[in-house]
Tab-separated table of C-alpha atoms and ligand atoms in Angstrom:
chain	number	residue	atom	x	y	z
T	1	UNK	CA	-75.392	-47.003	8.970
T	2	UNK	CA	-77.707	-46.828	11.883
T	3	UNK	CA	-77.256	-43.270	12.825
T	4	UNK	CA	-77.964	-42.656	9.176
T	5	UNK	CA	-81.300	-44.588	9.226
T	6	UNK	CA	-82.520	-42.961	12.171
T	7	UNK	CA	-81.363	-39.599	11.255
T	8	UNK	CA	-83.630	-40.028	7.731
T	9	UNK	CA	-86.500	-41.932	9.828
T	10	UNK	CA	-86.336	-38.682	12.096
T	11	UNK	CA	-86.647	-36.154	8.925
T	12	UNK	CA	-89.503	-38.059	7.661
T	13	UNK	CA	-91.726	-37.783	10.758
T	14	UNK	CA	-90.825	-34.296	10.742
T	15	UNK	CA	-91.705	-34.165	7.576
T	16	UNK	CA	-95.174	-35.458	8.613
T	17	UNK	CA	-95.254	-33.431	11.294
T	18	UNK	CA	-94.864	-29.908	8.828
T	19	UNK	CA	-96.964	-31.460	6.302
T	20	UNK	CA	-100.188	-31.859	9.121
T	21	UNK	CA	-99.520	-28.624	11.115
T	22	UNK	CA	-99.966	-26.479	7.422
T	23	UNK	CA	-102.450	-28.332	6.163
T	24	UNK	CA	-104.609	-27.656	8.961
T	25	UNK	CA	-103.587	-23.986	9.643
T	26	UNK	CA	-105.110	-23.951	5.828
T	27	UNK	CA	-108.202	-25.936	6.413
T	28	UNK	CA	-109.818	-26.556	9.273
T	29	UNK	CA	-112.228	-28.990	8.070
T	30	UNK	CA	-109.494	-30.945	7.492
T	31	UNK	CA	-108.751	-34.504	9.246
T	32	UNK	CA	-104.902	-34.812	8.603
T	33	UNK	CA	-104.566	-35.464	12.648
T	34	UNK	CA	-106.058	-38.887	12.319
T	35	UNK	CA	-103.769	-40.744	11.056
T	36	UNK	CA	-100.526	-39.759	9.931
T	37	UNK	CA	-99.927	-41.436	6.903
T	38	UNK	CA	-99.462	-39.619	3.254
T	39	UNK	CA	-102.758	-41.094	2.068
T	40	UNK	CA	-104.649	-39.724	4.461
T	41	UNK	CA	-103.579	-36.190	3.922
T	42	UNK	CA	-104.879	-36.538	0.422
T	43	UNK	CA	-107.765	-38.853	1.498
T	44	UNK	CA	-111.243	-37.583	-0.258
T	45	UNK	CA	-113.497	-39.205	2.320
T	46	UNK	CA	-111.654	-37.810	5.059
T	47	UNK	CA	-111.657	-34.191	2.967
T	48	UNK	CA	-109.135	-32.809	1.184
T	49	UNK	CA	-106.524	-30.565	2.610
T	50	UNK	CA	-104.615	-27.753	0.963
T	51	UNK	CA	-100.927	-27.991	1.864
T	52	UNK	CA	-99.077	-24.604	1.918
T	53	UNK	CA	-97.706	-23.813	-0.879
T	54	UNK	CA	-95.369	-20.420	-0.691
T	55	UNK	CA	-94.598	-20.959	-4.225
T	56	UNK	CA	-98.397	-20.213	-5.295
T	57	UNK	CA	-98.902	-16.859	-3.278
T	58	UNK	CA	-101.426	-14.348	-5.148
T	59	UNK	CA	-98.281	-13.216	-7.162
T	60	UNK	CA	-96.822	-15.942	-8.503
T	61	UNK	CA	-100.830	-17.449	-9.463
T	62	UNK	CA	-101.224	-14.682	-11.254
T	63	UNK	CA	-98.116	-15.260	-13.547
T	64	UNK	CA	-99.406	-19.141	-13.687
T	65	UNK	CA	-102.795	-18.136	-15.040
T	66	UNK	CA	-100.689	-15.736	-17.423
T	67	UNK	CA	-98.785	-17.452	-18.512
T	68	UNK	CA	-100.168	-21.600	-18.407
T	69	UNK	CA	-103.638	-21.299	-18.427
T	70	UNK	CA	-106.382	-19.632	-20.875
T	71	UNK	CA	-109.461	-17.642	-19.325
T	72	UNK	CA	-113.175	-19.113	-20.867
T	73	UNK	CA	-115.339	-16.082	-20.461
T	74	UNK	CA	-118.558	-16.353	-18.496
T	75	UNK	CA	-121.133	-17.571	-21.161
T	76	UNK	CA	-123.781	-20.215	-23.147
T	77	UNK	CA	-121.827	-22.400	-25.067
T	78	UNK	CA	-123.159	-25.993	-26.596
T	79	UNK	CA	-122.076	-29.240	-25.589
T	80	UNK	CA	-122.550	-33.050	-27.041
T	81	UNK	CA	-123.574	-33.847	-30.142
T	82	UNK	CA	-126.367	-35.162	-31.837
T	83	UNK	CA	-124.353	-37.526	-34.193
T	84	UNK	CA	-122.855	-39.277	-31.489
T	85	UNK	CA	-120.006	-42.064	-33.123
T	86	UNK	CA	-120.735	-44.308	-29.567
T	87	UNK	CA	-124.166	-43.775	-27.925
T	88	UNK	CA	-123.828	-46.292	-25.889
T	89	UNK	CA	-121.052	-43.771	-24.182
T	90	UNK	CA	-123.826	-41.076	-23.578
T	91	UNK	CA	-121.875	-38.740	-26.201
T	92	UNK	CA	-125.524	-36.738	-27.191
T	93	UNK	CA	-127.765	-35.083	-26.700
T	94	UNK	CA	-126.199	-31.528	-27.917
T	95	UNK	CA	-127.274	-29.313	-24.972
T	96	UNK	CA	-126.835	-25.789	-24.079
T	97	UNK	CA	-124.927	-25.302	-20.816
T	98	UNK	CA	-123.890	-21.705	-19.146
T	99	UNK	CA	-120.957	-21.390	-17.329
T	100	UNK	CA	-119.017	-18.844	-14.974
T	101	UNK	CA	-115.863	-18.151	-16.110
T	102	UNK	CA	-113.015	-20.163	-15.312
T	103	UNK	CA	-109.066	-20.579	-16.315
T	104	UNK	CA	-107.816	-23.853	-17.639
T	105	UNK	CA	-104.337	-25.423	-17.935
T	106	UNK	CA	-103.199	-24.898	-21.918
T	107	UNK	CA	-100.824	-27.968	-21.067
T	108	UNK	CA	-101.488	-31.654	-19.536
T	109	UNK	CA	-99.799	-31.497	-16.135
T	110	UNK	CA	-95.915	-32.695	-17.058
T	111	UNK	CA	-93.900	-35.138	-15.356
T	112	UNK	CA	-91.556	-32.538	-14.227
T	113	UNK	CA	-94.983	-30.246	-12.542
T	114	UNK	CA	-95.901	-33.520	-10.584
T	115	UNK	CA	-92.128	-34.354	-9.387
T	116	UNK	CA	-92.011	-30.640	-7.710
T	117	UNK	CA	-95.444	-31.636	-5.845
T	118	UNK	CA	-93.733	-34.877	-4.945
T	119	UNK	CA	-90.961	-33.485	-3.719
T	120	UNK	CA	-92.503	-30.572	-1.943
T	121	UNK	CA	-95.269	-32.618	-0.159
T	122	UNK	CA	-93.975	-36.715	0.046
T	123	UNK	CA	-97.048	-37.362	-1.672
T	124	UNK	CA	-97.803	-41.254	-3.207
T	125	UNK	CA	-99.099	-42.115	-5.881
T	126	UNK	CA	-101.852	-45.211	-5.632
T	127	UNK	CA	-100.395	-47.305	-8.398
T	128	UNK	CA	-97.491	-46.806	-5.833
T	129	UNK	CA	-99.239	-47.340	-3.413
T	130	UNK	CA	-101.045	-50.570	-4.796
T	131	UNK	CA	-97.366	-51.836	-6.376
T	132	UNK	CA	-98.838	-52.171	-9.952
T	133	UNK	CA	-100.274	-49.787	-12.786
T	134	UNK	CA	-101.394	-51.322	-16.876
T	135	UNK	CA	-99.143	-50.266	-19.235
T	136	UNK	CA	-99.518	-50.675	-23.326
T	137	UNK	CA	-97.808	-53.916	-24.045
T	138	UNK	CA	-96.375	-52.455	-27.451
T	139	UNK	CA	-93.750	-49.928	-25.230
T	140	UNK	CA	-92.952	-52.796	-22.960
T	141	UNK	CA	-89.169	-54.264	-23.153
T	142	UNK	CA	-88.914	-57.705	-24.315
T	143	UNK	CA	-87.618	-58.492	-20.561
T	144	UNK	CA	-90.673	-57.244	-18.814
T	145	UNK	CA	-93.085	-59.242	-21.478
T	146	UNK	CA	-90.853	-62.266	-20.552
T	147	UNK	CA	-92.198	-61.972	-16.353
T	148	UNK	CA	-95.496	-60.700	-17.430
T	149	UNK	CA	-98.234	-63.542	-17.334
T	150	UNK	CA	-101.965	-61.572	-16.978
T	151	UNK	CA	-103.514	-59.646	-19.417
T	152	UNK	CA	-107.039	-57.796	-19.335
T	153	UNK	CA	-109.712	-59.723	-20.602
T	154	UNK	CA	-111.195	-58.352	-23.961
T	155	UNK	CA	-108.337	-55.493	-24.112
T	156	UNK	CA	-104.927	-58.382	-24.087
T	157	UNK	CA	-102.887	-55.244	-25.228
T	158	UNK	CA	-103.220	-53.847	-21.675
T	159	UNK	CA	-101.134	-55.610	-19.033
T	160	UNK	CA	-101.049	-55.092	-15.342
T	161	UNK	CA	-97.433	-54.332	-14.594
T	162	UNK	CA	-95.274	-54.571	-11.077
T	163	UNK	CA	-94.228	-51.219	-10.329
T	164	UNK	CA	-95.336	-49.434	-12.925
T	165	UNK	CA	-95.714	-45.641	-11.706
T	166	UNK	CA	-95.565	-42.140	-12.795
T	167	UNK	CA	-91.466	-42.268	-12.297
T	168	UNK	CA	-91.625	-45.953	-14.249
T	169	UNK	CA	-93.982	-45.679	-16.617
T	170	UNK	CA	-93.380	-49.427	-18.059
T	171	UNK	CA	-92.253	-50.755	-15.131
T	172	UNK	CA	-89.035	-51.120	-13.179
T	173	UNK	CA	-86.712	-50.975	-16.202
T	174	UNK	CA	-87.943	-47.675	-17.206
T	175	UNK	CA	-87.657	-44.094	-16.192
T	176	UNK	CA	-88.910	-40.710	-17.224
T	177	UNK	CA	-85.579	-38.944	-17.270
T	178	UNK	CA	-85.778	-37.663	-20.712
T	179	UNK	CA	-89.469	-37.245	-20.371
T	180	UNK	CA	-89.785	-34.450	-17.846
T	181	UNK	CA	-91.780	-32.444	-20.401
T	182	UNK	CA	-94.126	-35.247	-21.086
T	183	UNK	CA	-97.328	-35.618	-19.233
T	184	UNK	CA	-97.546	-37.174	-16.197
T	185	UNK	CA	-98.965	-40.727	-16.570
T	186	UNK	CA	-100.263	-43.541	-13.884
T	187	UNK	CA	-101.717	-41.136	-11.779
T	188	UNK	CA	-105.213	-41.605	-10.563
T	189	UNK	CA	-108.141	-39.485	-10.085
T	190	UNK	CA	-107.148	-38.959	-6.643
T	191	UNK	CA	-103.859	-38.537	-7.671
T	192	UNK	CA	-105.031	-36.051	-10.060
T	193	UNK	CA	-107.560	-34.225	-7.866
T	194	UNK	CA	-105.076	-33.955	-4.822
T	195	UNK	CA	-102.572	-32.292	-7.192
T	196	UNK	CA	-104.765	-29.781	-8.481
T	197	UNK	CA	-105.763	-28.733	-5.126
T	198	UNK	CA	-102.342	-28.781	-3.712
T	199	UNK	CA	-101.828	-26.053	-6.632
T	200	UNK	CA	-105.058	-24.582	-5.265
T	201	UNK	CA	-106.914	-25.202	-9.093
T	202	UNK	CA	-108.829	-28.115	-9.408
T	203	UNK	CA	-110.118	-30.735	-11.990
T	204	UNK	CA	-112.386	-28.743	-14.446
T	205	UNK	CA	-115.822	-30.417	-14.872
T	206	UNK	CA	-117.247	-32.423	-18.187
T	207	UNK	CA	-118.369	-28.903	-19.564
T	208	UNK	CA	-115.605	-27.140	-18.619
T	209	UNK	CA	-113.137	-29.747	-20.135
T	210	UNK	CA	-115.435	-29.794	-23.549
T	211	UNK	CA	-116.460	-26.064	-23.890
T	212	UNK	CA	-112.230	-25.359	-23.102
T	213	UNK	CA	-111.924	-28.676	-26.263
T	214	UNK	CA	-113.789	-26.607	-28.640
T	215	UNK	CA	-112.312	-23.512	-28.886
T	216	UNK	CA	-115.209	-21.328	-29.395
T	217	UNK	CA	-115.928	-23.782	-32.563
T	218	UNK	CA	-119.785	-25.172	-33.034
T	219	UNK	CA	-120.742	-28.843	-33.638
T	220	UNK	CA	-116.795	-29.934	-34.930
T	221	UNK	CA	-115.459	-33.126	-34.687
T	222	UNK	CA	-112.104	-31.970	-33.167
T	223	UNK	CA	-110.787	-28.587	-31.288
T	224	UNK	CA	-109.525	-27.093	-34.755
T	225	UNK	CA	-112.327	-28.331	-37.106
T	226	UNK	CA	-113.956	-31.597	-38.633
T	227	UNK	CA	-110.440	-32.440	-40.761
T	228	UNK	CA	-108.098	-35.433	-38.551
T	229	UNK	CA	-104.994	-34.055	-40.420
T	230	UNK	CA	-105.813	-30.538	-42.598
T	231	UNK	CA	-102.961	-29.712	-44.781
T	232	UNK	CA	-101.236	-32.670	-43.929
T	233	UNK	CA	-100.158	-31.665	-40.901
T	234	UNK	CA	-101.008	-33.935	-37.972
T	235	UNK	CA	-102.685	-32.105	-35.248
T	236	UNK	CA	-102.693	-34.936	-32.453
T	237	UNK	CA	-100.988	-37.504	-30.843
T	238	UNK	CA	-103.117	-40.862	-32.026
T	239	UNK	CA	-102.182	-44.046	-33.261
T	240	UNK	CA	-101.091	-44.317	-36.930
T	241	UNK	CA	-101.325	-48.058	-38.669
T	242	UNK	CA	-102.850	-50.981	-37.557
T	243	UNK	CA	-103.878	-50.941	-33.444
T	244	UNK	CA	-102.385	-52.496	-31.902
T	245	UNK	CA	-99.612	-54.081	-33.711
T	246	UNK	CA	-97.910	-51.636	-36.085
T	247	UNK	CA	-97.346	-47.896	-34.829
T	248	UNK	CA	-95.983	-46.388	-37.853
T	249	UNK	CA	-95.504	-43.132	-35.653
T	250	UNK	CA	-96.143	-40.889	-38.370
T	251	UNK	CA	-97.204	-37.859	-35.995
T	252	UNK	CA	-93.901	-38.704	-34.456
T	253	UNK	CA	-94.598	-40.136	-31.664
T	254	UNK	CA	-94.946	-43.675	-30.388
T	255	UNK	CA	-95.884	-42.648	-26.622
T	256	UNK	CA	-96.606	-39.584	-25.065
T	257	UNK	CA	-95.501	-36.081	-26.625
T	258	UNK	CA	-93.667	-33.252	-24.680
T	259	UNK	CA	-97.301	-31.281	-23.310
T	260	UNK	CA	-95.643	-27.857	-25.220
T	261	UNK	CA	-96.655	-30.069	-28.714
T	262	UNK	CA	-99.773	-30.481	-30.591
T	263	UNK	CA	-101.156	-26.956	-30.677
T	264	UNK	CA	-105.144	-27.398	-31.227
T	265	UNK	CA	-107.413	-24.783	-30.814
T	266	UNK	CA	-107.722	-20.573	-30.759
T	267	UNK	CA	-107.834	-21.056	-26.755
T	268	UNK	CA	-103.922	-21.872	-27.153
T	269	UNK	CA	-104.794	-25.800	-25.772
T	270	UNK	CA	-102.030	-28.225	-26.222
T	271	UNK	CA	-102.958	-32.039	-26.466
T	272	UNK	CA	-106.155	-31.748	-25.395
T	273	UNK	CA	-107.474	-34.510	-27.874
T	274	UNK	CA	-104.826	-37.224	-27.419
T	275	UNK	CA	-101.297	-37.666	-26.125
T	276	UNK	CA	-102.892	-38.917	-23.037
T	277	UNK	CA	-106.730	-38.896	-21.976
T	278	UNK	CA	-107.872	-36.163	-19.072
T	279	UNK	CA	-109.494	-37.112	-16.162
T	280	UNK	CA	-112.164	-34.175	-15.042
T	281	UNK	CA	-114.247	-33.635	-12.377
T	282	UNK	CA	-117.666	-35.085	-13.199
T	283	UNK	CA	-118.831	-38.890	-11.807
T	284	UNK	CA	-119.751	-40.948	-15.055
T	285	UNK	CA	-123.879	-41.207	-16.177
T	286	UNK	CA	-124.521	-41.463	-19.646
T	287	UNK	CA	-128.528	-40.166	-19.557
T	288	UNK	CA	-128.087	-36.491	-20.514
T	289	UNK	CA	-131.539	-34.057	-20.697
T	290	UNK	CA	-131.471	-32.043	-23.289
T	291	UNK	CA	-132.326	-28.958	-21.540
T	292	UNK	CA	-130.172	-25.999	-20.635
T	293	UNK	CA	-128.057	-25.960	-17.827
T	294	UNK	CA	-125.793	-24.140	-15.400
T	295	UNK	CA	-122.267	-24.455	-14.242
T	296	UNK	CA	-122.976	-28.469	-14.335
T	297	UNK	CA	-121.295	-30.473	-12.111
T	298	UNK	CA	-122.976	-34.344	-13.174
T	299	UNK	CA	-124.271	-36.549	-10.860
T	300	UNK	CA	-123.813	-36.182	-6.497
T	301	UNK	CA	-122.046	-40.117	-6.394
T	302	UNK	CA	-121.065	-43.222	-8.467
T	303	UNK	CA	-118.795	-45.666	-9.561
T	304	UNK	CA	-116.761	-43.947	-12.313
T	305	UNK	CA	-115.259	-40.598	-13.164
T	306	UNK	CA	-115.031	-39.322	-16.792
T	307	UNK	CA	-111.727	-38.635	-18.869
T	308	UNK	CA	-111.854	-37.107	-22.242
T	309	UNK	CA	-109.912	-36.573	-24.943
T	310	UNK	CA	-108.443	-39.772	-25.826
T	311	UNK	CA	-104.941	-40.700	-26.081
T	312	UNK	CA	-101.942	-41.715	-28.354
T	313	UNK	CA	-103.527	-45.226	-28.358
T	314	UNK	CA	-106.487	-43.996	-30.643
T	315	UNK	CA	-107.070	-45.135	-33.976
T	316	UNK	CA	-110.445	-44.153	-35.519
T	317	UNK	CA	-111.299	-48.162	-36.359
T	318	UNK	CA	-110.387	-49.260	-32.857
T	319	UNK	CA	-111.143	-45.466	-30.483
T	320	UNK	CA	-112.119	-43.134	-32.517
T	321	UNK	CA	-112.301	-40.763	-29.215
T	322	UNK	CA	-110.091	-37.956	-29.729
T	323	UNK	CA	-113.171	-36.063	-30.729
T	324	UNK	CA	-114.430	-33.394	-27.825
T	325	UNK	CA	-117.881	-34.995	-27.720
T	326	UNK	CA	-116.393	-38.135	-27.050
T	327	UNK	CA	-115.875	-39.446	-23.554
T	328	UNK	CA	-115.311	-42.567	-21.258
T	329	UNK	CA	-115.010	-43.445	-17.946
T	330	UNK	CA	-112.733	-45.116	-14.876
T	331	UNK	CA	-112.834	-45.979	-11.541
T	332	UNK	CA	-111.150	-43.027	-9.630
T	333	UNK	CA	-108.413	-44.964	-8.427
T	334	UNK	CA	-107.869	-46.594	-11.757
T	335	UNK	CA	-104.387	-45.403	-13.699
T	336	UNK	CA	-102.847	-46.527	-16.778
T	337	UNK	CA	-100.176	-45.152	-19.022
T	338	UNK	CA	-102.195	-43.203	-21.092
T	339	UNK	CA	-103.984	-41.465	-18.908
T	340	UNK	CA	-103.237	-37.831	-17.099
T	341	UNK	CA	-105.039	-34.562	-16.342
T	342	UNK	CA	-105.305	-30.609	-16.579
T	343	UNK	CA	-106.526	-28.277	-13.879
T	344	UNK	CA	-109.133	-25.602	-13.603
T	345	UNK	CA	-109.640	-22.640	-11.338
T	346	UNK	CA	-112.827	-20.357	-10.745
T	347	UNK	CA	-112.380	-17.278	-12.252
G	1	CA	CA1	-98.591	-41.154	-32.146
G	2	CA	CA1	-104.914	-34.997	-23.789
């Protein structure tokens, strides 16, 4: 038993060890020797550093922008709207912005794209990290609402729950086993933005994410036109019935979706209105000019970063923010259950 435990202590200092020496073969910016601990590989004040990755050589990122991702030609496109459903969220003006081209993930990042990271690189998560993550109280089991005692004031449905992660999404009673192909949830911006780089993408910016939400559409409501459900056919996952006491699942799904579902836009975009809302790039302001802009990237600092989309916790008389104007706004080491990501990459 001892031999055992210092044998695996060994392999995870070499592990360290392998992790450091790439990252900063890769990037030389990069302060990995500092401390040797996981979060500081992955630490955005201390700069990020790209681990090697032989799996994403110039080969194999070609077939992933072939075949995952959908190319946004260089262009003016229009962004916001000027019937905004929440102002207070900053959801107008509609502006003009021009933009480089750029690739963008046609899937939410899955559970099974973030183990392989995990596994590759020993990285942890912060609601790991921190020991606790706020899961929907609807998907909890009646044994973890027996232990649970805090809710979050004005939102009660949200509960802060012990060891709640991306592997156990409501808590230690739960697994993702039959949920590889769902999107990877309790991961925070960090999280998000140290995966994306590890894949050498990166979180696509507030434009980016909405130009990439309308599918070469002008002023609609949603990615594939004005209509929630045209022919009858539901074209998200959202909340169906009363929020937040009766689900009556009637997309057919009471959680998260496989990503491959929900087909929503000529761009070939999966989910990108609700299953689970998308962190992106941009820190949160809601004072938008009106005047043209290029490649914008918000503001320099703050407090909050924006996620769009919306997630399968919307109901139009409760969130009605599965629209591709709409938009909200977490701290960046916030996570939740209902809330993942996409990546980007410079054309
Ligand atoms: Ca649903
Ligand atoms: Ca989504």
């Amino acid at each position: 038993m001892t031999l055992f435990y210092y044998f695996y202590k060994m392999q995870i200092i070499i592990g360290f060890y392998y992790l450091c020496v790439n990252a900063i073969k890769n990037n030389d910016s990069c302060q990995c020797g500092n401390k040797l601990n996981r979060q500081t590989i992955f630490n955005p004040q201390a700069g990020y550093c790209v681990v090697d990755n032989s799996k994403f050589d110039a080969i194999s990122m070609k077939e992933e922008k072939a075949k995952k991702m959908f190319k946004i030609n260089a262009g003016t496109y229009s962004i916001g709207t000027n019937n905004p459903v929440f102002i207070a969220d900053g959801e107008g003006p509609k502006r003009e912005v021009i933009l480089d081209s750029f690739y963008i993930d046609k899937f939410e990042v899955s559970n099974e794209e973030f183990a392989t990271f995990v596994k590759t690189t020993g990285y942890i998560t912060e609601a790991e990290s921190f020991g606790d993550s706020f899961v929907f109280e609807g998907l909890l089991t009646q044994n973890m609402k027996d232990i649970i005692n805090e809710t979050v004031v004005q939102t009660p449905w949200w509960v802060p729950v012990k060891q709640a992660s991306w592997q156990h999404p409501e808590g230690s009673d739960s697994n993702i086993t039959y949920r590889m192909d769902h999107p990877v949830v309790h991961v925070s911006w960090h999280d998000a933005n140290a995966y994306c780089n590890w894949m050498r993408k990166r979180l696509p910016t507030e434009a980016e994410w909405e130009v990439a939400c309308r599918g070469g559409l002008s002023d609609r409501l949603y990615p594939w036109g004005n209509k929630l459900i045209p022919n009858n056919q539901h074209k998200a996952n959202i909340w169906q019935g009363s929020f937040p006491t009766e689900n009556t699942e009637e997309d057919g799904y009471k959680g998260t979706s496989p990503v491959t579902m929900f087909l929503q836009n000529k761009y070939g975009l999966h989910n990108i209105v609700g299953n689970v809302w998308e962190w992106t790039a941009d820190w949160w302001i809601t004072k938008h000019s009106s005047d043209q802009q290029t490649n914008p990237i918000g503001p320099s600092s703050g407090n909050n970063k924006v996620k769009k989309g919306g997630s399968y916790l919307c109901h139009k008389n409760y969130c009605h923010r599965y629209r591709c104007a709409a938009r909200s706004q977490n701290t960046p080491d916030t996570s939740a259950g209902n809330l993942g990501f996409r990546c980007a990459i410079s054309a």
